[in-house]
GROMACS .gro file of C-alpha atoms in nm:
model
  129
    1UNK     CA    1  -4.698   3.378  -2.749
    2UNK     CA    2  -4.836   3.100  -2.492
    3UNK     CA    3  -4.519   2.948  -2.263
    4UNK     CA    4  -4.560   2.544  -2.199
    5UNK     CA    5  -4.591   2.490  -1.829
    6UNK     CA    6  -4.338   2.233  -1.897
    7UNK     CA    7  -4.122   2.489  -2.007
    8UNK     CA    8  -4.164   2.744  -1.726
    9UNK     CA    9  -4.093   2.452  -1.492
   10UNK     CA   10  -3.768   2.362  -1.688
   11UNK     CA   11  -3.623   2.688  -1.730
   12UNK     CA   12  -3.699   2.787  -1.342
   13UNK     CA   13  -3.512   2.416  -1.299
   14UNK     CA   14  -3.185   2.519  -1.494
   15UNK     CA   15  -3.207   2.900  -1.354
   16UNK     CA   16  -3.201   2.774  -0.984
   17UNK     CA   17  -2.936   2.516  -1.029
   18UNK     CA   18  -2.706   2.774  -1.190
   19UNK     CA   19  -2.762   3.001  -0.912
   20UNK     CA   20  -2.452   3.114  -0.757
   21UNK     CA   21  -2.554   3.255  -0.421
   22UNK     CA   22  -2.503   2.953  -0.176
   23UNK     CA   23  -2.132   2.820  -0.131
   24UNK     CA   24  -2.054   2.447  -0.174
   25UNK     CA   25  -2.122   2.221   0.021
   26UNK     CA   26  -1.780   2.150   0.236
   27UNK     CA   27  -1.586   1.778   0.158
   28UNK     CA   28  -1.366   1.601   0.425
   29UNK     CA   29  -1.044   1.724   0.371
   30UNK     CA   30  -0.788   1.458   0.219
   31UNK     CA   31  -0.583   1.203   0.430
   32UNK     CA   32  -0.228   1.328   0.436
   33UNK     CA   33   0.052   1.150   0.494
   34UNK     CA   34   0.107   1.286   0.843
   35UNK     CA   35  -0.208   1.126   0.935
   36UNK     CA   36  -0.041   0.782   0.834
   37UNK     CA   37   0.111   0.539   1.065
   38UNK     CA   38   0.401   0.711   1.185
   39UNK     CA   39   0.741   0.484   1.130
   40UNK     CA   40   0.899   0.590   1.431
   41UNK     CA   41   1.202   0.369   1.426
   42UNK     CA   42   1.291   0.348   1.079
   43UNK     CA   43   1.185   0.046   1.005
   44UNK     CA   44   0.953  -0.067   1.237
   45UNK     CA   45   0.613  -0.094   0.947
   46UNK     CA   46   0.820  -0.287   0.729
   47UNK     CA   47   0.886  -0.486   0.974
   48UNK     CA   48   0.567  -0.580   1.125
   49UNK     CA   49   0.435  -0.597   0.794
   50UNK     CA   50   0.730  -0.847   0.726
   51UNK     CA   51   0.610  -1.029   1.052
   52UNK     CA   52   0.225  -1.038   0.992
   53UNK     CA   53   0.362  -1.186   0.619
   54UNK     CA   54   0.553  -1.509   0.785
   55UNK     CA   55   0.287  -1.525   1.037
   56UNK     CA   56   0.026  -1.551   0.767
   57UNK     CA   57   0.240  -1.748   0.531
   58UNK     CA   58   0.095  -1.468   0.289
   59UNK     CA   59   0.446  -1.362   0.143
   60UNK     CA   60   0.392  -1.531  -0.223
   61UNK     CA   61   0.037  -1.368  -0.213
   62UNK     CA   62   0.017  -1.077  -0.468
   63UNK     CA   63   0.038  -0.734  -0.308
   64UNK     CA   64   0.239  -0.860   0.013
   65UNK     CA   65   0.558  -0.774  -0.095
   66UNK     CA   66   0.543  -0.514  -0.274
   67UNK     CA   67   0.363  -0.354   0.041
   68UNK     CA   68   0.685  -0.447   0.232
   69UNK     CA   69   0.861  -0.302  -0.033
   70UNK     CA   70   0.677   0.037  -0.012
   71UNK     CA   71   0.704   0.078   0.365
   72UNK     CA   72   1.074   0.048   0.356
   73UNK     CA   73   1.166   0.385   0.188
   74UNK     CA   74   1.123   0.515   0.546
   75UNK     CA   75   1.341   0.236   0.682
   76UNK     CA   76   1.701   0.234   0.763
   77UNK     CA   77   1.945   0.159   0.521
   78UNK     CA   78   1.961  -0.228   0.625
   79UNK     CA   79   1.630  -0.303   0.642
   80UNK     CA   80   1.570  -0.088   0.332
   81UNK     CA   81   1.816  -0.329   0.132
   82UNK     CA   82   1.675  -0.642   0.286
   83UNK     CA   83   1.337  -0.532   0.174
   84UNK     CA   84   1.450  -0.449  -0.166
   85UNK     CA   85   1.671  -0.821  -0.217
   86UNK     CA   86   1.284  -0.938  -0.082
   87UNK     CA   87   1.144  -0.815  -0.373
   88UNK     CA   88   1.390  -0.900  -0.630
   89UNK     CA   89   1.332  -1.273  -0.509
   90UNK     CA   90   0.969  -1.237  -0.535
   91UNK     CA   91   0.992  -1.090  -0.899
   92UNK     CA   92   1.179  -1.357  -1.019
   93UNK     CA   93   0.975  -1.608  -0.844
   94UNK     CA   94   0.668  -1.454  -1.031
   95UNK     CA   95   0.870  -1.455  -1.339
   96UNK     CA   96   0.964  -1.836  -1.243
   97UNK     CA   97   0.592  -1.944  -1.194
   98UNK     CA   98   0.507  -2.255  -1.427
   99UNK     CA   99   0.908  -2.311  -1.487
  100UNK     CA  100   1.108  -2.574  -1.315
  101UNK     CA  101   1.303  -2.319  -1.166
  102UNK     CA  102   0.968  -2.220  -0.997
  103UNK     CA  103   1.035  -2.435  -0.696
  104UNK     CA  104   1.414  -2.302  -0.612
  105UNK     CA  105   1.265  -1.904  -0.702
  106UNK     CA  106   0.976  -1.946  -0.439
  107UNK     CA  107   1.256  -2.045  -0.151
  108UNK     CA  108   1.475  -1.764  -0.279
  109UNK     CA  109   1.156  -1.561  -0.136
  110UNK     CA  110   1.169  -1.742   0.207
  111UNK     CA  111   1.517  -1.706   0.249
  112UNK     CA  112   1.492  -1.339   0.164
  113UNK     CA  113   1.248  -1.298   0.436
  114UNK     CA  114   1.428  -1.494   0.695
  115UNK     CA  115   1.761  -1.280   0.608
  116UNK     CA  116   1.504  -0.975   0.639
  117UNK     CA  117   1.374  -1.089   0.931
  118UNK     CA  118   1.736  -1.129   1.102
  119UNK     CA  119   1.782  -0.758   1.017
  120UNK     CA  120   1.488  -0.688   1.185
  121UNK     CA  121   1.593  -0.863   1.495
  122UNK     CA  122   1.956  -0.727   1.468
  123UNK     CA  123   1.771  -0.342   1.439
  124UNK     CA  124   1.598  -0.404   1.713
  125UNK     CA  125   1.256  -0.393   1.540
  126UNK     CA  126   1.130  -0.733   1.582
  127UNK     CA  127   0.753  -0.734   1.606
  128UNK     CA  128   0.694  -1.078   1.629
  129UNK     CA  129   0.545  -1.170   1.997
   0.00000   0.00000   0.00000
């Protein structure tokens, strides 16, 4: 019975992709957390993030908060709080936005930050230069 060269190609294809004698090829390993930004005082990544936020005016951007937010679970406990009443003002100024009460929710946010940043300062983890 006469093979198609096709065939023969094919099935030498699928035999020496299958083959099992070479190892993988080797992947970067994964970023761990210990190669993160180390926050060495409590504190002091929320708080430059909270600093780079006023700087930039970017605190009612989305995503700026909440990153605040999620670098304070390393923080001390009064920075921790500050950042948490931060974004409790910024959910209800989202939940605000096309209201009247939009106007008085969106300076809840800056006074959240300025009380933040005052915790900062009293922590001794201003970043601001």
């Amino acid at each position: 019975m006469p093979r198609s060269p096709i065939a023969v190609v094919l099935l030498a294809l699928l035999l020496t992709g299958c083959g099992g004698g070479s190892p993988p090829p080797a992947s970067s390993p994964a970023p761990t957390s210990a190669s993160a930004a180390v926050d060495d005082p409590p504190g002091t990544i929320t708080c430059a993030r909270l600093t780079q936020a006023i700087t930039d005016a970017t605190l009612m951007q989305p995503g700026v908060v909440d990153s605040i937010v999620a670098a304070s679970t390393t923080a001390d406990a009064p920075v921790a709080d500050a950042a948490r009443r931060l974004g409790e003002a910024y959910a209800a100024a989202v939940a605000a936005h096309g209201t009247a009460d939009e106007p008085d929710a969106v300076a809840a946010v800056s006074a959240a930050a300025a009380e933040m940043s005052q915790v900062c300062v009293d922590s001794g983890l201003e970043t601001a230069g």
